[in-house]
CSV table of C-alpha atoms in Angstrom, one decimal:
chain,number,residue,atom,x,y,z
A,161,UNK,CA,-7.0,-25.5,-27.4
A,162,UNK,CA,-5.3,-22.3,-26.5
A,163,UNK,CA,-2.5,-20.5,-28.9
A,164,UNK,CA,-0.8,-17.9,-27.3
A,165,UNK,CA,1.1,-15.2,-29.7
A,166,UNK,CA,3.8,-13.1,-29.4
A,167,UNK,CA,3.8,-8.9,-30.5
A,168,UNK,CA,4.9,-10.5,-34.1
A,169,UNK,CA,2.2,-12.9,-34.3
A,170,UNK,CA,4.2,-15.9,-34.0
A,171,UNK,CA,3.3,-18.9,-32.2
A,172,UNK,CA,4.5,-19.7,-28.6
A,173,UNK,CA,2.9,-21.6,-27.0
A,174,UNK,CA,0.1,-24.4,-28.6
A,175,UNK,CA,-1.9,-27.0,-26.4
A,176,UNK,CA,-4.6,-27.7,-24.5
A,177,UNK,CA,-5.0,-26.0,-20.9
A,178,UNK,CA,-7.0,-28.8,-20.1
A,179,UNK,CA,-4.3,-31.2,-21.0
A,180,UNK,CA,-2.1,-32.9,-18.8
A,181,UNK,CA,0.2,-34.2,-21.0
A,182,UNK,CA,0.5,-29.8,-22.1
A,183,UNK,CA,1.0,-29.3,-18.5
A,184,UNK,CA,3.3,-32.3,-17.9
A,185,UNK,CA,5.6,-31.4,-20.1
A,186,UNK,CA,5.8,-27.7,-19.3
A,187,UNK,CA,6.6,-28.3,-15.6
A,188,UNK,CA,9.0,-31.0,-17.1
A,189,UNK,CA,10.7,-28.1,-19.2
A,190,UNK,CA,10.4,-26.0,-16.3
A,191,UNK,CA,12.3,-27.8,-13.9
A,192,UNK,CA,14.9,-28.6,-16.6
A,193,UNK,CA,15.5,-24.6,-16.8
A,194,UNK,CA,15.5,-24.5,-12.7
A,195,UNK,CA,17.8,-27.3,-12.1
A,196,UNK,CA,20.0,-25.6,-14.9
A,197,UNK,CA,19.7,-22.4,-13.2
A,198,UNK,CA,18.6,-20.7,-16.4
A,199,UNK,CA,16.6,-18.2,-14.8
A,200,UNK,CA,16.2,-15.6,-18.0
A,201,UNK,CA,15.0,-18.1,-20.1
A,202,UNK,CA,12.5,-19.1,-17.5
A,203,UNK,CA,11.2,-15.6,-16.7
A,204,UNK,CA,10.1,-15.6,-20.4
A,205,UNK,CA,8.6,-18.7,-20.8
A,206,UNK,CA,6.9,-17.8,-17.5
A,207,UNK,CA,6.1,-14.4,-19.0
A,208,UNK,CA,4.6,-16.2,-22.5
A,209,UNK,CA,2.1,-18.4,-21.2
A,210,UNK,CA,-1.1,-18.0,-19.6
A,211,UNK,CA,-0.7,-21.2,-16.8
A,212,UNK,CA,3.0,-19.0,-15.7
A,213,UNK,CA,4.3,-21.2,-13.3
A,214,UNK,CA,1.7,-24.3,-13.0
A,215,UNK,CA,3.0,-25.9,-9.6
A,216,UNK,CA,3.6,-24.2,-6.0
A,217,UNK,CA,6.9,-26.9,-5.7
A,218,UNK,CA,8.0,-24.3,-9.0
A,219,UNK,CA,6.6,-21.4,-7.3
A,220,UNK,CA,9.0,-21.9,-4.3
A,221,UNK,CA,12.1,-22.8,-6.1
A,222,UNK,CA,11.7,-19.8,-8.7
A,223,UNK,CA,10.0,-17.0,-6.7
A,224,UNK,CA,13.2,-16.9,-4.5
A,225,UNK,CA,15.4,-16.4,-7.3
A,226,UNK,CA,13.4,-14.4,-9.5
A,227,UNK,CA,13.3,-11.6,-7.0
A,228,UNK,CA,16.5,-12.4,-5.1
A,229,UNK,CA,17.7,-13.7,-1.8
A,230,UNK,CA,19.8,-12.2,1.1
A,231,UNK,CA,23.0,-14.6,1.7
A,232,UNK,CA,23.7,-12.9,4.5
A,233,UNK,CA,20.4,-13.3,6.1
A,234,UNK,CA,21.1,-16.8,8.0
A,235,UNK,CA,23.9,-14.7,9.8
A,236,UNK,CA,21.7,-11.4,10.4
A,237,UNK,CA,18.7,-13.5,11.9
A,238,UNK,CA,21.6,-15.7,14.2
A,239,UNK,CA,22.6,-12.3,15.7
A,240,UNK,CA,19.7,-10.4,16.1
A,241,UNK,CA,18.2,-13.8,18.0
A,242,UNK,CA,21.0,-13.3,20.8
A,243,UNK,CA,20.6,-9.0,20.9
A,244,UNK,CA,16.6,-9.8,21.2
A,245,UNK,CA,16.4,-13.3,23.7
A,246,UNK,CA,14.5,-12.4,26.6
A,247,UNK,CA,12.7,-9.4,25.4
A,248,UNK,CA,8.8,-8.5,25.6
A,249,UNK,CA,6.9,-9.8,22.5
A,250,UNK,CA,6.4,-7.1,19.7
A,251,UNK,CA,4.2,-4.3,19.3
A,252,UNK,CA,1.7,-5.7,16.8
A,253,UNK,CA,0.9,-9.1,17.9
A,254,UNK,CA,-2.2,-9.2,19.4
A,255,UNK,CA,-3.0,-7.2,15.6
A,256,UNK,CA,-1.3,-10.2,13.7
A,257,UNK,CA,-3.3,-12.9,16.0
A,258,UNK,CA,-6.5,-11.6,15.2
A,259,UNK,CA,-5.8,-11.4,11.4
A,260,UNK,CA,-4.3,-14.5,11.5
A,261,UNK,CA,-7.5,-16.1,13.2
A,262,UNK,CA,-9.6,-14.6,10.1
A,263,UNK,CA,-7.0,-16.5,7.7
A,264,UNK,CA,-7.5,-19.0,5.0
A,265,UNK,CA,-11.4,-18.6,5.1
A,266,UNK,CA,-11.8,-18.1,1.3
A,267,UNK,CA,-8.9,-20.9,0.7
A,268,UNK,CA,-10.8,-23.6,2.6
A,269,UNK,CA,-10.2,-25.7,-1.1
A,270,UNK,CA,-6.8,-24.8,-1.6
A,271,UNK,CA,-5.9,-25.4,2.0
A,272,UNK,CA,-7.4,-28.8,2.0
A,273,UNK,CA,-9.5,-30.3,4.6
A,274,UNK,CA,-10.8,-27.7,7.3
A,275,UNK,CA,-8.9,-29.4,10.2
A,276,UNK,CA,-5.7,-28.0,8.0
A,277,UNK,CA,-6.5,-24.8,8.8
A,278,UNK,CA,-5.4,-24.6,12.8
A,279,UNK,CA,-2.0,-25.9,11.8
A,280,UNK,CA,-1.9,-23.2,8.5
A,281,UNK,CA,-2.7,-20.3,10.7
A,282,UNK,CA,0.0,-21.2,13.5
A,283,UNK,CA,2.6,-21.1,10.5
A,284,UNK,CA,1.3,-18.4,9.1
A,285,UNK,CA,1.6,-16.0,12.6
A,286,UNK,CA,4.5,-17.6,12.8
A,287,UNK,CA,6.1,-16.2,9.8
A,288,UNK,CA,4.8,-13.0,10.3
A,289,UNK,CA,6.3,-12.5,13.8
A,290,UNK,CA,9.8,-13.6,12.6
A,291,UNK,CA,9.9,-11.0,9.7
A,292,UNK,CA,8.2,-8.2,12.1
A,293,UNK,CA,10.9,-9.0,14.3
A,294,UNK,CA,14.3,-9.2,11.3
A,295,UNK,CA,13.4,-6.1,10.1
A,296,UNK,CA,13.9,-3.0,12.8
A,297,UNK,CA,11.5,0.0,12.2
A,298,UNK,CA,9.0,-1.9,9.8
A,299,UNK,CA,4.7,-1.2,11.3
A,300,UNK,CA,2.1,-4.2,10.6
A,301,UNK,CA,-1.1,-3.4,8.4
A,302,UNK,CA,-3.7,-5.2,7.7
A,303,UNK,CA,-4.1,-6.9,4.2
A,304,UNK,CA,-0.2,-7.9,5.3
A,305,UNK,CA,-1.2,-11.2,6.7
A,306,UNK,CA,-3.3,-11.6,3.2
A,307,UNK,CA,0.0,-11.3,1.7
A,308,UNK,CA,2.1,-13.9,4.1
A,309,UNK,CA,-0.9,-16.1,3.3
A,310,UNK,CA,0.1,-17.0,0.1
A,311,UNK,CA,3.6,-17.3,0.7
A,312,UNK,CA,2.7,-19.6,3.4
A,313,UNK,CA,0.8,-21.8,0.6
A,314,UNK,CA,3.5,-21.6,-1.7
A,315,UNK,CA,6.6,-23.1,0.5
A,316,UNK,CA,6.2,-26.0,2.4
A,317,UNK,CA,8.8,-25.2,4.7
A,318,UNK,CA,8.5,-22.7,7.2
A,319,UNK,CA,12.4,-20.9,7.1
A,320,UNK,CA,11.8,-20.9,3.2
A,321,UNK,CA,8.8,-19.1,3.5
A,322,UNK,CA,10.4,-16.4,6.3
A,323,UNK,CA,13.1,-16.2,3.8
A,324,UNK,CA,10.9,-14.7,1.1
A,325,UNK,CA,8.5,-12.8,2.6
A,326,UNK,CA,11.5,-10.9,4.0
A,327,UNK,CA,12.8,-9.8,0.4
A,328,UNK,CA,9.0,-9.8,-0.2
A,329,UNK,CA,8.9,-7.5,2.4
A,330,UNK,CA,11.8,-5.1,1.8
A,331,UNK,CA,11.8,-5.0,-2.0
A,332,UNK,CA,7.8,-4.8,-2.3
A,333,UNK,CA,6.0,-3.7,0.4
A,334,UNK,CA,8.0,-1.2,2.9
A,335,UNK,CA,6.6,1.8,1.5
A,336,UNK,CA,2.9,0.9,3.0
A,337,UNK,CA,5.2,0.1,6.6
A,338,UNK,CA,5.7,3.8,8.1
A,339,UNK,CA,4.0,5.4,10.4
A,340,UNK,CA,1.8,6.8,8.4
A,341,UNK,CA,-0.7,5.8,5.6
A,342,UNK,CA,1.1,8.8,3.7
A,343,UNK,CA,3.7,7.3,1.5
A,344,UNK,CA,0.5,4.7,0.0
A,345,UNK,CA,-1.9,7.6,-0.6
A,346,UNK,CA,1.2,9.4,-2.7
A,347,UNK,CA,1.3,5.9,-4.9
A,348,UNK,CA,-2.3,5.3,-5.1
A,349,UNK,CA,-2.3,9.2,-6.4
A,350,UNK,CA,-0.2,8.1,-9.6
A,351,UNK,CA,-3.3,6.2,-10.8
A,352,UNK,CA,-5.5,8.9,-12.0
A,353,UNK,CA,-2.6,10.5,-13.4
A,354,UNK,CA,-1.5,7.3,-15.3
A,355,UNK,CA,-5.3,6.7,-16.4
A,356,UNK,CA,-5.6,9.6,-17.7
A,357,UNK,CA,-2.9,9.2,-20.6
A,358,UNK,CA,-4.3,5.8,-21.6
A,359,UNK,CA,-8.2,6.1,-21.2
A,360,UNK,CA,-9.3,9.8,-20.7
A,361,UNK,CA,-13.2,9.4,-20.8
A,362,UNK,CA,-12.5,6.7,-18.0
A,363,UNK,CA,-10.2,9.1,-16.0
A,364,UNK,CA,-13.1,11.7,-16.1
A,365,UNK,CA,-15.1,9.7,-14.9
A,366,UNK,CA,-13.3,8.2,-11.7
A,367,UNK,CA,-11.4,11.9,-11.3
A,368,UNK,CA,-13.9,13.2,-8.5
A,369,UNK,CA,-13.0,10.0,-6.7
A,370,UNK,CA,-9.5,10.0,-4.3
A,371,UNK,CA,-8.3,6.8,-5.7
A,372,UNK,CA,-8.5,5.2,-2.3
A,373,UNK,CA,-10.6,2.5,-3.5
A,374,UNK,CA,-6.8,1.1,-4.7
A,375,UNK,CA,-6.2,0.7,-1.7
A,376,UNK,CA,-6.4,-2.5,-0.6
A,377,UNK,CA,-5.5,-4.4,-4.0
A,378,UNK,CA,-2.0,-2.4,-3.6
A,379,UNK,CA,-0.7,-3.1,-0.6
A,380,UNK,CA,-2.1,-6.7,-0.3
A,381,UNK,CA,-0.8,-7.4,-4.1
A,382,UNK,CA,-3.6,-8.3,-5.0
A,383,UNK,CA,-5.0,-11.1,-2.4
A,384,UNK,CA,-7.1,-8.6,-0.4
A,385,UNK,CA,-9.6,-8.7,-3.4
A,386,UNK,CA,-8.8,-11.8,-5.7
A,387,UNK,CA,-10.5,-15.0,-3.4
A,388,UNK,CA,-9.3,-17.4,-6.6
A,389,UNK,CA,-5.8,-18.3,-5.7
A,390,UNK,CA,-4.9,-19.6,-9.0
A,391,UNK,CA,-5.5,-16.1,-10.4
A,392,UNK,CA,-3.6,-14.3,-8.1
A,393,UNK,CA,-0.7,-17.1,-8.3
A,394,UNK,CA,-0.6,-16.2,-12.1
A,395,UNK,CA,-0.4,-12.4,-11.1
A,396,UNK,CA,2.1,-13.1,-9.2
A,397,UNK,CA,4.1,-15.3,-11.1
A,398,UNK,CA,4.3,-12.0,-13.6
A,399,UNK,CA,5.5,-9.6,-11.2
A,400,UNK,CA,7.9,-11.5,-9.7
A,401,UNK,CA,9.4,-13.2,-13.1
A,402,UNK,CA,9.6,-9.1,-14.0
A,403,UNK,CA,10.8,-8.1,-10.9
A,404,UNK,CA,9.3,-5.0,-11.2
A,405,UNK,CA,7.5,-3.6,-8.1
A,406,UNK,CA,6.3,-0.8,-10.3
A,407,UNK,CA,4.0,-3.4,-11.8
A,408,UNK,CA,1.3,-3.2,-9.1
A,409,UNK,CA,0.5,0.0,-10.3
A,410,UNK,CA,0.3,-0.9,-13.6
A,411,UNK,CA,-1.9,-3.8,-13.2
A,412,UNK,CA,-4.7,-1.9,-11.3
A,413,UNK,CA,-4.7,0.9,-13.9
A,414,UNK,CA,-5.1,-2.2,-16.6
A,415,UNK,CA,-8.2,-3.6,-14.4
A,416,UNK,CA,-9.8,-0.6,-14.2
A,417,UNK,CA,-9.5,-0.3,-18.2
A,418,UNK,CA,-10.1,-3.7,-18.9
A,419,UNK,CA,-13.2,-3.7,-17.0
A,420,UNK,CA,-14.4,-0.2,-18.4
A,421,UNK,CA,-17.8,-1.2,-19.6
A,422,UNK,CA,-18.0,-3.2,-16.5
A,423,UNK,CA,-17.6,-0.7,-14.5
A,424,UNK,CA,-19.9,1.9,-16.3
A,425,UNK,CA,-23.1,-0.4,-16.4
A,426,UNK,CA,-22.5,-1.0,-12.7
A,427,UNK,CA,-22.6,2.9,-11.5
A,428,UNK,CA,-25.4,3.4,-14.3
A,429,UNK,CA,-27.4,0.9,-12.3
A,430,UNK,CA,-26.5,2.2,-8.9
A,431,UNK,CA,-26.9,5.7,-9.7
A,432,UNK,CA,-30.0,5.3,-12.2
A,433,UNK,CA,-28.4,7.3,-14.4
A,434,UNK,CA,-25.6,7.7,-16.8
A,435,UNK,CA,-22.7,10.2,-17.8
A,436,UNK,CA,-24.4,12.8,-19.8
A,437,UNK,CA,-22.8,15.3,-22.3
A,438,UNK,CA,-22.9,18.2,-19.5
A,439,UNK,CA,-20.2,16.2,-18.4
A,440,UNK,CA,-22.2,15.5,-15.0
A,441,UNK,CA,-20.3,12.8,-12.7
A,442,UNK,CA,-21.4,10.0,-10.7
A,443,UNK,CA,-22.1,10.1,-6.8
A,444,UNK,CA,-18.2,9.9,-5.4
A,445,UNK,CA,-19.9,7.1,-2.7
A,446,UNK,CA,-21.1,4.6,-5.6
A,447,UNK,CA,-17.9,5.1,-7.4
A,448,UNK,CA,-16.4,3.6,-4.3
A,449,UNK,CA,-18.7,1.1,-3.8
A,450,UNK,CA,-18.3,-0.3,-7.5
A,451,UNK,CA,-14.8,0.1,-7.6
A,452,UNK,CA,-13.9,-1.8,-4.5
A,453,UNK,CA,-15.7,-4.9,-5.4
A,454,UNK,CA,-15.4,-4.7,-9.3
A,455,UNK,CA,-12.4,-7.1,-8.9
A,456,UNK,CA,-13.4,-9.3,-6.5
A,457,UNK,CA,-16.5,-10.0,-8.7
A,458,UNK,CA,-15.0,-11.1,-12.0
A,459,UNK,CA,-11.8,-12.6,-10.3
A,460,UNK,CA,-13.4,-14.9,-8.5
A,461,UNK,CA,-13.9,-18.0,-10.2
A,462,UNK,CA,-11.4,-20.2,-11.4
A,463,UNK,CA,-11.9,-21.4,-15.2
A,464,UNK,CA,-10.2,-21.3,-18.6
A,465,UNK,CA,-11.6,-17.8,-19.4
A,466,UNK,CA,-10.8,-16.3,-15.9
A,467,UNK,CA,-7.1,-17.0,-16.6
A,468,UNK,CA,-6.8,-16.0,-20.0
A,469,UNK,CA,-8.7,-12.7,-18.5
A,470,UNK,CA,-5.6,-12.6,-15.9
A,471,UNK,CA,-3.6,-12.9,-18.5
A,472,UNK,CA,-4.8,-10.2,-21.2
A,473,UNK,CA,-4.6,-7.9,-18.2
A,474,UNK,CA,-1.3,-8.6,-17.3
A,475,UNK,CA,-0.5,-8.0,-21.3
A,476,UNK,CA,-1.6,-5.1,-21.2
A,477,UNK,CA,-0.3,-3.9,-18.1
A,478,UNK,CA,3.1,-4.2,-20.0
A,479,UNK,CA,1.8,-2.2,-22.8
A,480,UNK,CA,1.0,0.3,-20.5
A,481,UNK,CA,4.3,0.4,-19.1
A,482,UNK,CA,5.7,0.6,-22.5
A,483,UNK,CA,4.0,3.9,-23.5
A,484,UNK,CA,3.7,5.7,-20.0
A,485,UNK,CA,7.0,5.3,-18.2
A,486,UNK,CA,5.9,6.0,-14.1
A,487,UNK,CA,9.0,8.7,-14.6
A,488,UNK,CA,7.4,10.7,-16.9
A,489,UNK,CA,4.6,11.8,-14.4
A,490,UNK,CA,4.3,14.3,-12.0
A,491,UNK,CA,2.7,12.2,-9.3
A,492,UNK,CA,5.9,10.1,-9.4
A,493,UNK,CA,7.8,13.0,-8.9
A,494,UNK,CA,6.7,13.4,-4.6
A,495,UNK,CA,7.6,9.6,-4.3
A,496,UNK,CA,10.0,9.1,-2.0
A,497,UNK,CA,13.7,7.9,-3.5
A,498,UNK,CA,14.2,5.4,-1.1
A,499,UNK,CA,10.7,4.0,-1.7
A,500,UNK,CA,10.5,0.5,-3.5
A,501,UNK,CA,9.2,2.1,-6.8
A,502,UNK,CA,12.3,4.2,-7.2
A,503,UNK,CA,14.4,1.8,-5.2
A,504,UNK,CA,14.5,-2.2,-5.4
A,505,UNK,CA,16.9,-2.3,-2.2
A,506,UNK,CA,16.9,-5.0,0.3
A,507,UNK,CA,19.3,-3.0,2.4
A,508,UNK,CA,18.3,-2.7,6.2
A,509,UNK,CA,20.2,0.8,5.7
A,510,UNK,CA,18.3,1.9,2.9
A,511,UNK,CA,14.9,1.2,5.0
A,512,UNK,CA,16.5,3.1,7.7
A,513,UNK,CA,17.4,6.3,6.0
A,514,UNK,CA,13.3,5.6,4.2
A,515,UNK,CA,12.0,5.8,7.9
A,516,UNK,CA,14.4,8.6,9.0
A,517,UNK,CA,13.3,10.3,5.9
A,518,UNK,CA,9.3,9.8,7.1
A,519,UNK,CA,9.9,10.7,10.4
A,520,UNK,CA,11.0,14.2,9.7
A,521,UNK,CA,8.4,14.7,7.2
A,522,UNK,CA,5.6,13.9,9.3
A,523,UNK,CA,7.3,16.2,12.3
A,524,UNK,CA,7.5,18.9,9.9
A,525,UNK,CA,3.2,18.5,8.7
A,526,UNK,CA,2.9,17.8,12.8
A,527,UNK,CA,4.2,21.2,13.3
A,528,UNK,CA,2.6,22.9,10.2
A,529,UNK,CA,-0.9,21.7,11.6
A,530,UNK,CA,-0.1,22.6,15.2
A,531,UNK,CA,1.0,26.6,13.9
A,532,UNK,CA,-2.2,26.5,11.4
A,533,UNK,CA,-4.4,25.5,14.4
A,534,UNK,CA,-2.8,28.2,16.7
A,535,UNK,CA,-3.3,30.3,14.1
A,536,UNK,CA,-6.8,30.0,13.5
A,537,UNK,CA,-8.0,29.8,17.7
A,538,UNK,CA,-6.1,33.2,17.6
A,539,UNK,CA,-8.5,34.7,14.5
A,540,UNK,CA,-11.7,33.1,15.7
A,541,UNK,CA,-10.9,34.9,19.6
A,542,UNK,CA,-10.6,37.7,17.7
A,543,UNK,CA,-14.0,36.9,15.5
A,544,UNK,CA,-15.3,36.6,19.2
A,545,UNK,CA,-14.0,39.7,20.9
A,546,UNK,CA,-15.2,42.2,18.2
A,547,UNK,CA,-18.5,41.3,18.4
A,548,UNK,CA,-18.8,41.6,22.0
A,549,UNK,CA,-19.9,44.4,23.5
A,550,UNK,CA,-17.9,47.2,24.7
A,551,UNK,CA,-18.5,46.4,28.2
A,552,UNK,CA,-17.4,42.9,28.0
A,553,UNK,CA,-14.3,43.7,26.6
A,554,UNK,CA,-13.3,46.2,29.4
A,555,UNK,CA,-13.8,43.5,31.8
A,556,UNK,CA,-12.0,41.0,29.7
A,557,UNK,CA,-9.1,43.3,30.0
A,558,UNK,CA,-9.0,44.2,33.7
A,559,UNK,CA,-9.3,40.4,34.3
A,560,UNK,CA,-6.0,40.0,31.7
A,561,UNK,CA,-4.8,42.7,33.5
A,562,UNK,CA,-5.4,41.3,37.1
A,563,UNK,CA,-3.7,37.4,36.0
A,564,UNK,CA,-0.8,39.4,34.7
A,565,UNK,CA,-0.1,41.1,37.8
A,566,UNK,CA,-0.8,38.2,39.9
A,567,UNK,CA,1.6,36.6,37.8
A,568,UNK,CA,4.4,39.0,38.0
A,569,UNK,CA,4.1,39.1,41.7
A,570,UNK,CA,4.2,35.8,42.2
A,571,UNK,CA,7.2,35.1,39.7
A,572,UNK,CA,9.7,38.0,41.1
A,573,UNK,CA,9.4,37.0,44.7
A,574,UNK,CA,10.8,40.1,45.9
A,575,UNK,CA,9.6,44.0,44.8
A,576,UNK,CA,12.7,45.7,43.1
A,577,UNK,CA,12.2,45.6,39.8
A,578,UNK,CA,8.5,44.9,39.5
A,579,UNK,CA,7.6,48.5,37.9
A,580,UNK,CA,9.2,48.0,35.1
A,581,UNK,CA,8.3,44.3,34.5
A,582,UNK,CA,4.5,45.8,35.4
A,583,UNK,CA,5.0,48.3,33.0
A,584,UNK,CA,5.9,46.1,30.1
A,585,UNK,CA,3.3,44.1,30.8
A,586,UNK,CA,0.6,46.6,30.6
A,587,UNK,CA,1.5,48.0,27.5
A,588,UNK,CA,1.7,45.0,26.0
A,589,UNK,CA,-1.9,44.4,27.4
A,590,UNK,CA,-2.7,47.7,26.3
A,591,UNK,CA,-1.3,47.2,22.9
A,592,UNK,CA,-3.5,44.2,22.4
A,593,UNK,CA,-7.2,45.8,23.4
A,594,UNK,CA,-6.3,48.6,21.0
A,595,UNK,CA,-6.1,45.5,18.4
A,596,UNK,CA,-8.7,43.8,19.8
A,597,UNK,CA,-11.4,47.2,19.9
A,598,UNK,CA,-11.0,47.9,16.7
């Protein structure tokens, strides 16, 4: 028997997760709230109790409206079939076909027989490929298809399931879409920040770390890591009946503190030793090594106490949330504004002033690095000259001096003028070995 309270201590929910009469009659009231299109009084009876949503036939009638649709979508996808017949097939397919043929390995119980799984994968590249192709500008990643995975589990029908993952897409994941990795380091980089106002001893101890071990768990939502797909269906269920892409980040952080003690005795016993009052840290290689499986390892198994685990965690992800608004930290300050933390937009103009945005970002860092590495050849030729012996660097300059009047020759194709071009030249020449003998 299971009795789940609210922050007053009163009971909401009473009965037996085992039950099927308790389970009966909550998809019963459910579906009573769905057909009524009572969709706030849902999200918090979704919110209250640990089984959220119960049934994928809920899951694909409330997902869609929890997070929204696009009503204009059936005419978008009509037009952009007639501007795109006839063209070559996109960039990343061969990329989405051999993700796709790694698919549904873990989910061999939830997909059903193994001779479902040929039909499951052609759907799922499917999917993928329509929603690469609806939405101009967008780059595949891997742990994406880990993503379209469940989606393709959760809807029956194939144009249902297209139809959310492109809001999926759009209002969740475009941030981790650019060219670059660069807008998901600058999220993942709010974590440490964020831990460190909740749990500070953890935060010290994870601080040497770049928090790339997030990686995965963020922009797969989850199902990179979590092989139990009732868990992550109950994570999900939570985000989406908040609506709040900021969530993501706040349910890692809640893992990591969750799991704290977890976590410790796991880098005590890979590093043979433990934190000491010195303040000395672990090896930043068995931090990663811990952290990246840590989840995978007590999400995995699909029980009573796994899902009240899920569901603690997702509690106090909102208490996190509560305290530590993502605005009040500096980290959250270099996020984008068009990026889905900041911005919930579905808007295919939105996304394109995100990439524009990107794009002249990354030129700018392109030509930062190029001038930096210009910069330093120039110092390290001059490291070079000075130590070279006089003689070398009188025949280094007669051979500048003989390519530069090679070179002027050459160029003027006729003689008038070339004493004063000459001339320039070799005080310019003559300029630099007085630079470079110094």
């Amino acid at each position: 028997m299971v009795v789940l309270l609210d922050d007053s201590g009163e009971s909401v929910y009473d009965f037996d997760l085992g039950s099927n009469f308790g389970k009966d009659r909550q998809i019963h009231e459910m579906t009573e709230m769905l057909d009524a299109n009572d969709i706030d009084r849902l999200r918090e009876t979704v919110l209250c109790t640990s089984d959220r949503l119960l049934d994928n036939s809920l899951r694909a009638r409330a997902w869609p409206l929890f997070i929204g649709q696009d009503p204009n979508l059936d005419v978008y996808m009509k037009s952009l079939s007639e501007k795109t017949s006839g063209e070559e097939s996109h960039k990343d397919t061969d990329q989405v076909q051999k993700d796709v043929d790694r698919s549904f390995i873990y989910l061999c119980d939830t997909a059903g027989e193994h001779s479902e799984i040929p039909h499951l994968r052609k759907r799922l590249f499917n999917v993928i490929m329509k929603v690469l192709e609806a939405i101009p500008g967008i780059n595949y990643y891997q742990g994406y298809h880990d993503v379209a995975t469940m989606v393709v589990l959760a809807f029956e029908d194939d144009y249902e399931a297209f139809q959310f993952l492109y809001i999926l897409t759009l209002r969740y994941l475009r941030d981790h879409m650019m060219t670059s990795i660069r807008p998901t380091i600058k999220q993942l980089d709010i974590i440490p920040e964020l831990l460190s106002h909740i749990d500070y001893d953890l935060y010290l101890i994870l601080e040497p770390s770049p928090p790339v071990y997030a990686l995965s768990s963020i922009i797969s939502l989850f199902t990179h890591d979590i092989t139990n797909i009732a868990d992550i269906s109950l994570i999900w269920d939570f985000i989406f009946a908040c609506d709040e892409p900021q969530l993501i980040i706040y349910i890692y952080t809640a893992l990591l503190i969750y799991y704290k003690d977890d976590i410790i005795t796991d880098l005590n016993e890979m590093s043979d030793s433990s934190i000491d009052s010195a303040g000395s840290r672990y090896d930043t290689d068995i931090v990663h090594a811990v952290l990246n499986k840590f989840i995978r390892i007590h999400l995995s198994i699909d029980s009573i106490d796994s899902k009240l685990e899920v569901y603690n965690v997702l509690k106090l992800a909102l208490d996190i949330r509560k305290k530590i608004p993502l605005t009040k930290l500096k980290t959250f300050r270099h996020i984008s504004k068009f990026s889905f933390l900041k911005s919930k937009s579905t808007s295919i103009t939105v996304l394109a002033l995100q990439i524009k945005e990107h794009q002249q970002y990354e030129s700018q860092l392109n030509k930062k690095r190029y001038i930096t590495e210009k910069l330093n050849n120039s110092q390290l030729l001059k490291r070079e000259l000075r130590r070279s012996p006089i003689l070398i660097k009188a025949s280094l300059g007669v051979c500048i001096l003989g390519v530069i009047l090679h070179t002027t020759y050459k160029n003027s194709g006729i003689k008038v003028g070339i004493g004063n071009e000459l001339a320039r030249n070799v005080i310019a020449l003559w300029n630099c070995m007085k630079d470079t003998l110094k």
